[in-house]
PDB file of C-alpha atoms and ligand atoms in Angstrom:
ATOM      1  CA  MET W   5      26.939  19.746  26.787  1.00 48.00           C
ATOM      2  CA  THR W   6      23.958  22.012  27.368  1.00 51.00           C
ATOM      3  CA  GLY W   7      20.439  20.681  27.391  1.00 51.00           C
ATOM      4  CA  ALA W   8      19.626  22.401  24.122  1.00 53.00           C
ATOM      5  CA  LEU W   9      22.576  20.849  22.323  1.00 54.00           C
ATOM      6  CA  SER W  10      21.912  17.318  23.465  1.00 51.00           C
ATOM      7  CA  GLY W  11      18.289  17.732  22.454  1.00 53.00           C
ATOM      8  CA  MET W  12      19.450  18.675  19.001  1.00 54.00           C
ATOM      9  CA  ALA W  13      21.781  15.702  18.775  1.00 52.00           C
ATOM     10  CA  PHE W  14      18.836  13.489  19.570  1.00 51.00           C
ATOM     11  CA  VAL W  15      16.784  14.965  16.755  1.00 51.00           C
ATOM     12  CA  LEU W  16      19.638  14.572  14.297  1.00 51.00           C
ATOM     13  CA  SER W  17      20.301  10.952  15.187  1.00 48.00           C
ATOM     14  CA  SER W  18      16.671   9.863  15.144  1.00 46.00           C
ATOM     15  CA  PRO W  19      16.115   7.928  11.896  1.00 48.00           C
ATOM     16  CA  SER W  20      12.869   9.640  10.976  1.00 48.00           C
ATOM     17  CA  ALA W  21      14.539  13.065  11.008  1.00 46.00           C
ATOM     18  CA  LEU W  22      17.193  12.028   8.505  1.00 47.00           C
ATOM     19  CA  PRO W  23      16.442  11.660   4.830  1.00 48.00           C
ATOM     20  CA  GLN W  24      17.727   8.252   3.720  1.00 49.00           C
ATOM     21  CA  ALA W  25      18.907   9.594   0.408  1.00 46.00           C
ATOM     22  CA  SER W  26      22.501  10.677   0.125  1.00 56.00           C
ATOM     23  CA  ASN W  27      22.319  13.440  -2.473  1.00 68.00           C
ATOM     24  CA  ALA W  28      19.856  16.006  -3.764  1.00 73.00           C
ATOM     25  CA  GLU W  29      18.608  13.944  -6.690  1.00 70.00           C
ATOM     26  CA  ASP W  30      17.838  10.930  -4.508  1.00 74.00           C
ATOM     27  CA  ALA W  31      16.133  13.210  -2.035  1.00 86.00           C
ATOM     28  CA  SER W  32      13.797  14.586  -4.665  1.00 92.00           C
ATOM     29  CA  GLY W  33      12.999  11.046  -5.860  1.00 94.00           C
ATOM     30  CA  GLN W  34      12.232  10.063  -2.310  1.00 94.00           C
ATOM     31  CA  GLN W  35      10.094  13.164  -1.948  1.00 95.00           C
ATOM     32  CA  ALA W  36       8.109  12.322  -5.072  1.00 97.00           C
ATOM     33  CA  PHE W  37       7.698   8.738  -3.842  1.00 97.00           C
ATOM     34  CA  ASN W  38       6.534   9.989  -0.442  1.00 97.00           C
ATOM     35  CA  ASN W  39       3.961  12.237  -2.073  1.00 96.00           C
ATOM     36  CA  ALA W  40       2.539   9.764  -4.563  1.00 97.00           C
ATOM     37  CA  CYS W  41       3.121   6.261  -3.221  1.00 98.00           C
ATOM     38  CA  ARG W  42       3.976   6.139   0.447  1.00 97.00           C
ATOM     39  CA  THR W  43       0.384   6.243   1.682  1.00 97.00           C
ATOM     40  CA  CYS W  44       0.177   2.658   0.467  1.00 98.00           C
ATOM     41  CA  HIS W  45       3.729   1.381  -0.148  1.00 98.00           C
ATOM     42  CA  ILE W  46       6.980   1.280   1.745  1.00 97.00           C
ATOM     43  CA  MET W  47      10.341  -0.066   0.637  1.00 96.00           C
ATOM     44  CA  ARG W  48      11.045  -2.409   3.555  1.00 96.00           C
ATOM     45  CA  GLU W  49      11.194  -6.078   2.654  1.00 96.00           C
ATOM     46  CA  GLY W  50       8.240  -8.068   4.001  1.00 96.00           C
ATOM     47  CA  ASP W  51       6.389  -4.959   5.183  1.00 97.00           C
ATOM     48  CA  ASN W  52       3.155  -4.782   3.229  1.00 98.00           C
ATOM     49  CA  ARG W  53       0.657  -2.034   3.898  1.00 97.00           C
ATOM     50  CA  LEU W  54      -2.425  -1.367   1.798  1.00 98.00           C
ATOM     51  CA  GLY W  55      -0.105  -2.069  -1.133  1.00 98.00           C
ATOM     52  CA  PRO W  56       2.756  -4.606  -1.310  1.00 98.00           C
ATOM     53  CA  ASN W  57       6.249  -3.521  -0.255  1.00 98.00           C
ATOM     54  CA  LEU W  58       8.385  -2.297  -3.151  1.00 98.00           C
ATOM     55  CA  HIS W  59      11.698  -3.740  -1.973  1.00 96.00           C
ATOM     56  CA  LYS W  60      13.676  -4.684  -5.124  1.00 96.00           C
ATOM     57  CA  VAL W  61      10.557  -4.276  -7.232  1.00 97.00           C
ATOM     58  CA  ILE W  62      12.609  -3.772 -10.389  1.00 97.00           C
ATOM     59  CA  GLY W  63      13.375  -7.309 -11.502  1.00 97.00           C
ATOM     60  CA  ARG W  64      10.525  -8.762  -9.450  1.00 97.00           C
ATOM     61  CA  LYS W  65       7.722 -10.698 -11.114  1.00 98.00           C
ATOM     62  CA  ALA W  66       4.423  -8.802 -10.948  1.00 98.00           C
ATOM     63  CA  GLY W  67       2.070 -10.038  -8.228  1.00 98.00           C
ATOM     64  CA  SER W  68       4.584 -12.540  -6.879  1.00 98.00           C
ATOM     65  CA  LEU W  69       5.030 -11.756  -3.156  1.00 98.00           C
ATOM     66  CA  PRO W  70       3.674 -14.832  -1.371  1.00 97.00           C
ATOM     67  CA  GLU W  71       2.587 -12.910   1.746  1.00 96.00           C
ATOM     68  CA  TYR W  72       0.512 -10.277  -0.044  1.00 98.00           C
ATOM     69  CA  ALA W  73      -3.048 -10.793  -1.346  1.00 98.00           C
ATOM     70  CA  PHE W  74      -2.776  -9.493  -4.903  1.00 98.00           C
ATOM     71  CA  SER W  75      -5.732  -9.193  -7.238  1.00 98.00           C
ATOM     72  CA  SER W  76      -5.906 -12.066  -9.696  1.00 98.00           C
ATOM     73  CA  ALA W  77      -5.232  -9.513 -12.443  1.00 98.00           C
ATOM     74  CA  MET W  78      -1.851  -8.696 -10.877  1.00 98.00           C
ATOM     75  CA  LYS W  79      -1.033 -12.326 -10.090  1.00 98.00           C
ATOM     76  CA  GLU W  80      -1.702 -13.297 -13.667  1.00 98.00           C
ATOM     77  CA  ALA W  81      -0.012 -10.275 -15.257  1.00 98.00           C
ATOM     78  CA  GLY W  82       2.864 -12.519 -16.303  1.00 98.00           C
ATOM     79  CA  PHE W  83       5.739 -10.050 -16.610  1.00 98.00           C
ATOM     80  CA  VAL W  84       8.731  -8.832 -14.624  1.00 98.00           C
ATOM     81  CA  TRP W  85       8.829  -5.183 -13.522  1.00 98.00           C
ATOM     82  CA  ASP W  86      11.361  -3.078 -15.372  1.00 98.00           C
ATOM     83  CA  GLU W  87      11.730   0.697 -15.757  1.00 98.00           C
ATOM     84  CA  GLU W  88       9.533   0.865 -18.828  1.00 98.00           C
ATOM     85  CA  LYS W  89       6.681  -1.204 -17.354  1.00 98.00           C
ATOM     86  CA  LEU W  90       6.798   0.838 -14.157  1.00 98.00           C
ATOM     87  CA  ASP W  91       6.672   4.104 -16.070  1.00 98.00           C
ATOM     88  CA  ARG W  92       3.525   3.063 -17.907  1.00 98.00           C
ATOM     89  CA  PHE W  93       1.953   1.521 -14.812  1.00 98.00           C
ATOM     90  CA  ILE W  94       2.493   4.609 -12.652  1.00 98.00           C
ATOM     91  CA  ALA W  95       1.053   6.781 -15.423  1.00 98.00           C
ATOM     92  CA  ASN W  96      -2.011   4.581 -15.868  1.00 98.00           C
ATOM     93  CA  PRO W  97      -2.215   1.276 -13.955  1.00 98.00           C
ATOM     94  CA  GLU W  98      -5.315   0.119 -15.816  1.00 97.00           C
ATOM     95  CA  GLU W  99      -3.533   0.205 -19.156  1.00 97.00           C
ATOM     96  CA  VAL W 100      -0.737  -2.111 -18.022  1.00 98.00           C
ATOM     97  CA  VAL W 101      -2.671  -4.469 -15.727  1.00 98.00           C
ATOM     98  CA  PRO W 102      -6.391  -4.232 -16.519  1.00 98.00           C
ATOM     99  CA  GLY W 103      -8.512  -5.077 -13.489  1.00 98.00           C
ATOM    100  CA  ASN W 104      -5.728  -4.414 -10.972  1.00 98.00           C
ATOM    101  CA  ASN W 105      -6.550  -3.322  -7.462  1.00 98.00           C
ATOM    102  CA  MET W 106      -4.226  -0.317  -7.005  1.00 98.00           C
ATOM    103  CA  LYS W 107      -6.945   2.074  -5.908  1.00 97.00           C
ATOM    104  CA  PRO W 108      -7.782   4.826  -5.324  1.00 96.00           C
ATOM    105  CA  TYR W 109      -4.909   6.053  -7.465  1.00 97.00           C
ATOM    106  CA  GLY W 110      -5.341   8.660 -10.151  1.00 93.00           C
ATOM    107  CA  GLY W 111      -2.170   8.080 -12.158  1.00 97.00           C
ATOM    108  CA  LEU W 112       0.870  10.335 -12.281  1.00 97.00           C
ATOM    109  CA  SER W 113       0.856  12.424 -15.431  1.00 97.00           C
ATOM    110  CA  SER W 114       4.208  14.156 -14.864  1.00 97.00           C
ATOM    111  CA  SER W 115       6.862  12.119 -16.675  1.00 97.00           C
ATOM    112  CA  GLU W 116       9.423  14.057 -14.652  1.00 97.00           C
ATOM    113  CA  ASP W 117       7.973  12.762 -11.381  1.00 97.00           C
ATOM    114  CA  ARG W 118       7.663   9.238 -12.764  1.00 98.00           C
ATOM    115  CA  LYS W 119      11.314   9.290 -13.754  1.00 97.00           C
ATOM    116  CA  LYS W 120      12.356  10.464 -10.309  1.00 97.00           C
ATOM    117  CA  ILE W 121      10.281   7.811  -8.590  1.00 97.00           C
ATOM    118  CA  ILE W 122      11.641   5.036 -10.804  1.00 97.00           C
ATOM    119  CA  ALA W 123      15.205   6.197 -10.140  1.00 96.00           C
ATOM    120  CA  PHE W 124      14.381   6.110  -6.441  1.00 96.00           C
ATOM    121  CA  LEU W 125      12.959   2.567  -6.715  1.00 96.00           C
ATOM    122  CA  ALA W 126      16.047   1.473  -8.667  1.00 95.00           C
ATOM    123  CA  GLN W 127      18.600   2.878  -6.229  1.00 90.00           C
ATOM    124  CA  ALA W 128      16.724   1.428  -3.265  1.00 74.00           C
ATOM    125  CA  ARG W 129      17.310  -2.113  -4.523  1.00 49.00           C
TER     126      ARG W 129
HETATM  127  C1  HEC U 227      -4.105   4.015  -2.728  1.00 75.01           C
HETATM  128  C2  HEC U 227      -3.005   3.133  -2.468  1.00 75.01           C
HETATM  129  C3  HEC U 227      -1.866   3.075  -3.470  1.00 75.01           C
HETATM  130  C4  HEC U 227      -1.098   4.108  -3.974  1.00 75.01           C
HETATM  131  C5  HEC U 227      -1.227   5.600  -3.696  1.00 75.01           C
HETATM  132  C6  HEC U 227      -0.105   3.493  -4.820  1.00 75.01           C
HETATM  133  N1  HEC U 227      -0.269   2.132  -4.838  1.00 75.01           N
HETATM  134 FE1  HEC U 227       0.832   0.788  -5.864  1.00 75.01          FE
HETATM  135  N2  HEC U 227      -0.397  -0.727  -5.264  1.00 75.01           N
HETATM  136  C7  HEC U 227      -1.473  -0.585  -4.414  1.00 75.01           C
HETATM  137  C8  HEC U 227      -2.174  -1.837  -4.305  1.00 75.01           C
HETATM  138  C9  HEC U 227      -3.415  -2.117  -3.456  1.00 75.01           C
HETATM  139  C10 HEC U 227      -1.478  -2.746  -5.127  1.00 75.01           C
HETATM  140  C11 HEC U 227      -1.837  -4.216  -5.415  1.00 75.01           C
HETATM  141  C12 HEC U 227      -2.643  -4.210  -6.724  1.00 75.01           C
HETATM  142  C13 HEC U 227      -3.222  -5.542  -7.120  1.00 75.01           C
HETATM  143  O1  HEC U 227      -3.059  -6.551  -6.421  1.00 75.01           O
HETATM  144  O2  HEC U 227      -3.886  -5.555  -8.182  1.00 75.01           O
HETATM  145  C14 HEC U 227      -0.363  -2.011  -5.719  1.00 75.01           C
HETATM  146  C15 HEC U 227       0.576  -2.565  -6.572  1.00 75.01           C
HETATM  147  C16 HEC U 227       1.695  -1.910  -7.040  1.00 75.01           C
HETATM  148  C17 HEC U 227       2.755  -2.513  -7.814  1.00 75.01           C
HETATM  149  C18 HEC U 227       2.857  -3.982  -8.210  1.00 75.01           C
HETATM  150  C19 HEC U 227       3.755  -4.670  -7.191  1.00 75.01           C
HETATM  151  C20 HEC U 227       4.013  -6.137  -7.460  1.00 75.01           C
HETATM  152  O3  HEC U 227       4.595  -6.794  -6.581  1.00 75.01           O
HETATM  153  O4  HEC U 227       3.667  -6.645  -8.539  1.00 75.01           O
HETATM  154  C21 HEC U 227       3.676  -1.547  -8.078  1.00 75.01           C
HETATM  155  C22 HEC U 227       4.970  -1.706  -8.856  1.00 75.01           C
HETATM  156  C23 HEC U 227       3.187  -0.334  -7.469  1.00 75.01           C
HETATM  157  N3  HEC U 227       1.982  -0.583  -6.864  1.00 75.01           N
HETATM  158  C24 HEC U 227       3.853   0.879  -7.517  1.00 75.01           C
HETATM  159  C25 HEC U 227       3.319   2.081  -7.024  1.00 75.01           C
HETATM  160  C26 HEC U 227       4.003   3.343  -7.139  1.00 75.01           C
HETATM  161  C27 HEC U 227       5.401   3.528  -7.724  1.00 75.01           C
HETATM  162  C28 HEC U 227       3.173   4.285  -6.606  1.00 75.01           C
HETATM  163  C29 HEC U 227       3.367   5.790  -6.569  1.00 75.01           C
HETATM  164  C30 HEC U 227       3.598   6.419  -7.842  1.00 75.01           C
HETATM  165  C31 HEC U 227       1.985   3.587  -6.127  1.00 75.01           C
HETATM  166  N4  HEC U 227       2.120   2.253  -6.397  1.00 75.01           N
HETATM  167  C32 HEC U 227       0.903   4.185  -5.490  1.00 75.01           C
HETATM  168  C33 HEC U 227      -1.846   0.574  -3.762  1.00 75.01           C
HETATM  169  C34 HEC U 227      -1.348   1.844  -4.030  1.00 75.01           C
END
């Protein structure tokens, strides 16, 4: 194998160079998530950044990860995340959990992008 080819094989096998999604739709959901959420959230279980990890967030009780310091608003929200709650929260967090600490975040007005992101969150569970 030439040097150039083995260099390429390295790039292709490095995890960060490969999109995790398997088809185009997943990839665009991942892209939308990367643009809007990934500064603060990742999907890996137990790995909290500025925001809590979103591993299996659909079906998870709001504010319930023991190792993350949620606002009391989120801890006391008293519901389980589903697609509908997420859609409203991503559009306007304040409306769903008043006093929450997901900031600075301007809300995502494109319902198309919200749908893609929620599909991405759902398939990542
Ligand atoms: C500027 C950083 C930031 C961005 C950008 C951001 N978040 Fe958050 N997110 C947070 C923080 C901080 C919290 C914790 C809020 C609290 O405790 O009140 C949070 C909480 C959440 C929760 C509640 C999790 C739980 O366990 O109850 C969900 C769901 C969520 N974010 C989804 C998203 C999605 C989806 C996006 C992209 C559309 C996004 N966030 C963008 C910082 C951010």
